[in-house]
Amino acid sequence: MYSCTRIAFPIARCVAAQGSKAVLRPLGCTMTAQKDVRTIQTSVVKRDIDQAARYIGAGAATVGVAGSGAGIGSIFGSMCIAFARNPSLKQQLFTYAILGFALAEAMGLFCLM
């Protein structure tokens, strides 16, 4: 029943509006005209607000990544100071530094998600 009304109503509306000339027009022409009426229109202001919100979100994610970079720099800077103070613990300090690097990098990636 629904498919019949989808086809019959545009044809009947077209015939009533333009007389017998509309019968000669192909059916696809009437169906596309009906689809054009149902489009959703957004204003330019709405699109500008959406674009501004995207830029704000990207900036907020970038701040988190910058914090991750600062954390990684702090970890390896502290590792260099620890090497200078006690060179015999080099392997153990390097292991802790790599673990700290992985955790700081994971926090930066979580900010992007």
PDB file of C-alpha atoms in Angstrom:
ATOM      1  CA  MET A   1       0.000   0.000   0.000  1.00  0.00           C
ATOM      2  CA  TYR A   2       2.793   2.404   0.883  1.00  0.00           C
ATOM      3  CA  SER A   3       4.639   1.841  -2.408  1.00  0.00           C
ATOM      4  CA  CYS A   4       1.471   2.577  -4.377  1.00  0.00           C
ATOM      5  CA  THR A   5       0.974   5.889  -2.579  1.00  0.00           C
ATOM      6  CA  ARG A   6       4.601   6.832  -3.210  1.00  0.00           C
ATOM      7  CA  ILE A   7       4.025   6.481  -6.933  1.00  0.00           C
ATOM      8  CA  ALA A   8       0.374   7.514  -7.253  1.00  0.00           C
ATOM      9  CA  PHE A   9       0.375  10.756  -5.279  1.00  0.00           C
ATOM     10  CA  PRO A  10       3.158  12.518  -7.214  1.00  0.00           C
ATOM     11  CA  ILE A  11       1.538  11.549 -10.508  1.00  0.00           C
ATOM     12  CA  ALA A  12      -1.891  12.712  -9.364  1.00  0.00           C
ATOM     13  CA  ARG A  13      -0.494  15.972  -8.023  1.00  0.00           C
ATOM     14  CA  CYS A  14       1.375  16.583 -11.264  1.00  0.00           C
ATOM     15  CA  VAL A  15      -1.668  15.850 -13.426  1.00  0.00           C
ATOM     16  CA  ALA A  16      -3.884  18.103 -11.311  1.00  0.00           C
ATOM     17  CA  ALA A  17      -1.394  20.949 -11.401  1.00  0.00           C
ATOM     18  CA  GLN A  18      -0.445  20.920 -15.091  1.00  0.00           C
ATOM     19  CA  GLY A  19      -3.240  19.166 -16.900  1.00  0.00           C
ATOM     20  CA  SER A  20      -2.729  16.386 -19.469  1.00  0.00           C
ATOM     21  CA  LYS A  21       0.854  17.391 -20.385  1.00  0.00           C
ATOM     22  CA  ALA A  22       2.136  15.863 -17.124  1.00  0.00           C
ATOM     23  CA  VAL A  23       1.128  12.355 -18.220  1.00  0.00           C
ATOM     24  CA  LEU A  24       3.778  12.496 -20.964  1.00  0.00           C
ATOM     25  CA  ARG A  25       6.521  13.316 -18.443  1.00  0.00           C
ATOM     26  CA  PRO A  26       8.565  10.306 -17.221  1.00  0.00           C
ATOM     27  CA  LEU A  27       7.867   8.986 -13.737  1.00  0.00           C
ATOM     28  CA  GLY A  28      11.462   9.484 -12.574  1.00  0.00           C
ATOM     29  CA  CYS A  29      11.106  13.208 -13.130  1.00  0.00           C
ATOM     30  CA  THR A  30       8.229  13.463 -10.662  1.00  0.00           C
ATOM     31  CA  MET A  31       9.985  11.292  -8.084  1.00  0.00           C
ATOM     32  CA  THR A  32      13.138  13.454  -8.054  1.00  0.00           C
ATOM     33  CA  ALA A  33      11.054  16.579  -7.636  1.00  0.00           C
ATOM     34  CA  GLN A  34       9.489  15.076  -4.513  1.00  0.00           C
ATOM     35  CA  LYS A  35      12.926  14.240  -3.052  1.00  0.00           C
ATOM     36  CA  ASP A  36      14.132  17.826  -3.561  1.00  0.00           C
ATOM     37  CA  VAL A  37      11.282  19.155  -1.425  1.00  0.00           C
ATOM     38  CA  ARG A  38      12.330  17.034   1.571  1.00  0.00           C
ATOM     39  CA  THR A  39      15.948  18.195   1.847  1.00  0.00           C
ATOM     40  CA  ILE A  40      17.139  19.586   5.164  1.00  0.00           C
ATOM     41  CA  GLN A  41      18.553  23.055   4.897  1.00  0.00           C
ATOM     42  CA  THR A  42      21.000  24.488   7.416  1.00  0.00           C
ATOM     43  CA  SER A  43      21.959  28.089   7.626  1.00  0.00           C
ATOM     44  CA  VAL A  44      25.454  29.449   7.123  1.00  0.00           C
ATOM     45  CA  VAL A  45      25.560  30.500  10.786  1.00  0.00           C
ATOM     46  CA  LYS A  46      24.836  26.928  11.945  1.00  0.00           C
ATOM     47  CA  ARG A  47      27.680  25.564   9.797  1.00  0.00           C
ATOM     48  CA  ASP A  48      30.051  28.229  11.148  1.00  0.00           C
ATOM     49  CA  ILE A  49      29.183  27.308  14.743  1.00  0.00           C
ATOM     50  CA  ASP A  50      29.780  23.614  13.995  1.00  0.00           C
ATOM     51  CA  GLN A  51      33.144  24.397  12.402  1.00  0.00           C
ATOM     52  CA  ALA A  52      34.159  26.549  15.393  1.00  0.00           C
ATOM     53  CA  ALA A  53      33.250  23.724  17.780  1.00  0.00           C
ATOM     54  CA  ARG A  54      35.440  21.334  15.790  1.00  0.00           C
ATOM     55  CA  TYR A  55      38.398  23.720  16.039  1.00  0.00           C
ATOM     56  CA  ILE A  56      37.897  24.145  19.793  1.00  0.00           C
ATOM     57  CA  GLY A  57      37.819  20.363  20.258  1.00  0.00           C
ATOM     58  CA  ALA A  58      40.976  19.911  18.191  1.00  0.00           C
ATOM     59  CA  GLY A  59      42.725  22.585  20.257  1.00  0.00           C
ATOM     60  CA  ALA A  60      41.704  20.930  23.520  1.00  0.00           C
ATOM     61  CA  ALA A  61      43.104  17.594  22.292  1.00  0.00           C
ATOM     62  CA  THR A  62      46.361  19.296  21.300  1.00  0.00           C
ATOM     63  CA  VAL A  63      46.804  20.696  24.808  1.00  0.00           C
ATOM     64  CA  GLY A  64      46.714  17.152  26.203  1.00  0.00           C
ATOM     65  CA  VAL A  65      49.340  16.002  23.714  1.00  0.00           C
ATOM     66  CA  ALA A  66      51.577  18.941  24.652  1.00  0.00           C
ATOM     67  CA  GLY A  67      51.337  17.885  28.297  1.00  0.00           C
ATOM     68  CA  SER A  68      52.388  14.397  27.310  1.00  0.00           C
ATOM     69  CA  GLY A  69      55.426  15.774  25.507  1.00  0.00           C
ATOM     70  CA  ALA A  70      56.404  17.819  28.551  1.00  0.00           C
ATOM     71  CA  GLY A  71      56.070  14.710  30.730  1.00  0.00           C
ATOM     72  CA  ILE A  72      58.286  12.667  28.434  1.00  0.00           C
ATOM     73  CA  GLY A  73      60.931  15.405  28.462  1.00  0.00           C
ATOM     74  CA  SER A  74      60.808  15.540  32.244  1.00  0.00           C
ATOM     75  CA  ILE A  75      61.219  11.749  32.503  1.00  0.00           C
ATOM     76  CA  PHE A  76      64.307  11.592  30.302  1.00  0.00           C
ATOM     77  CA  GLY A  77      65.784  14.736  31.871  1.00  0.00           C
ATOM     78  CA  SER A  78      65.476  13.147  35.297  1.00  0.00           C
ATOM     79  CA  MET A  79      67.010   9.966  33.917  1.00  0.00           C
ATOM     80  CA  CYS A  80      70.090  11.891  32.746  1.00  0.00           C
ATOM     81  CA  ILE A  81      70.468  13.495  36.184  1.00  0.00           C
ATOM     82  CA  ALA A  82      70.142  10.074  37.842  1.00  0.00           C
ATOM     83  CA  PHE A  83      72.816   8.635  35.508  1.00  0.00           C
ATOM     84  CA  ALA A  84      75.165  11.415  36.513  1.00  0.00           C
ATOM     85  CA  ARG A  85      74.612  10.771  40.211  1.00  0.00           C
ATOM     86  CA  ASN A  86      74.832   6.977  40.155  1.00  0.00           C
ATOM     87  CA  PRO A  87      76.170   5.399  36.947  1.00  0.00           C
ATOM     88  CA  SER A  88      76.049   1.878  38.371  1.00  0.00           C
ATOM     89  CA  LEU A  89      72.204   1.841  38.267  1.00  0.00           C
ATOM     90  CA  LYS A  90      72.121   2.639  34.548  1.00  0.00           C
ATOM     91  CA  GLN A  91      70.153  -0.446  33.416  1.00  0.00           C
ATOM     92  CA  GLN A  92      67.538  -0.227  36.187  1.00  0.00           C
ATOM     93  CA  LEU A  93      67.035   3.526  35.654  1.00  0.00           C
ATOM     94  CA  PHE A  94      66.665   3.026  31.905  1.00  0.00           C
ATOM     95  CA  THR A  95      63.968   0.393  32.500  1.00  0.00           C
ATOM     96  CA  TYR A  96      62.025   2.794  34.730  1.00  0.00           C
ATOM     97  CA  ALA A  97      62.459   5.586  32.191  1.00  0.00           C
ATOM     98  CA  ILE A  98      61.027   3.447  29.381  1.00  0.00           C
ATOM     99  CA  LEU A  99      58.079   2.524  31.598  1.00  0.00           C
ATOM    100  CA  GLY A 100      57.474   6.198  32.383  1.00  0.00           C
ATOM    101  CA  PHE A 101      57.746   7.065  28.691  1.00  0.00           C
ATOM    102  CA  ALA A 102      55.116   4.454  27.808  1.00  0.00           C
ATOM    103  CA  LEU A 103      52.704   5.712  30.454  1.00  0.00           C
ATOM    104  CA  ALA A 104      53.141   9.373  29.461  1.00  0.00           C
ATOM    105  CA  GLU A 105      52.667   8.511  25.792  1.00  0.00           C
ATOM    106  CA  ALA A 106      49.516   6.521  26.597  1.00  0.00           C
ATOM    107  CA  MET A 107      48.064   9.525  28.418  1.00  0.00           C
ATOM    108  CA  GLY A 108      48.736  11.669  25.352  1.00  0.00           C
ATOM    109  CA  LEU A 109      46.988   9.164  23.109  1.00  0.00           C
ATOM    110  CA  PHE A 110      44.019   9.009  25.471  1.00  0.00           C
ATOM    111  CA  CYS A 111      43.695  12.787  25.131  1.00  0.00           C
ATOM    112  CA  LEU A 112      43.321  12.389  21.373  1.00  0.00           C
ATOM    113  CA  MET A 113      40.592   9.789  21.717  1.00  0.00           C
TER     114      MET A 113
END
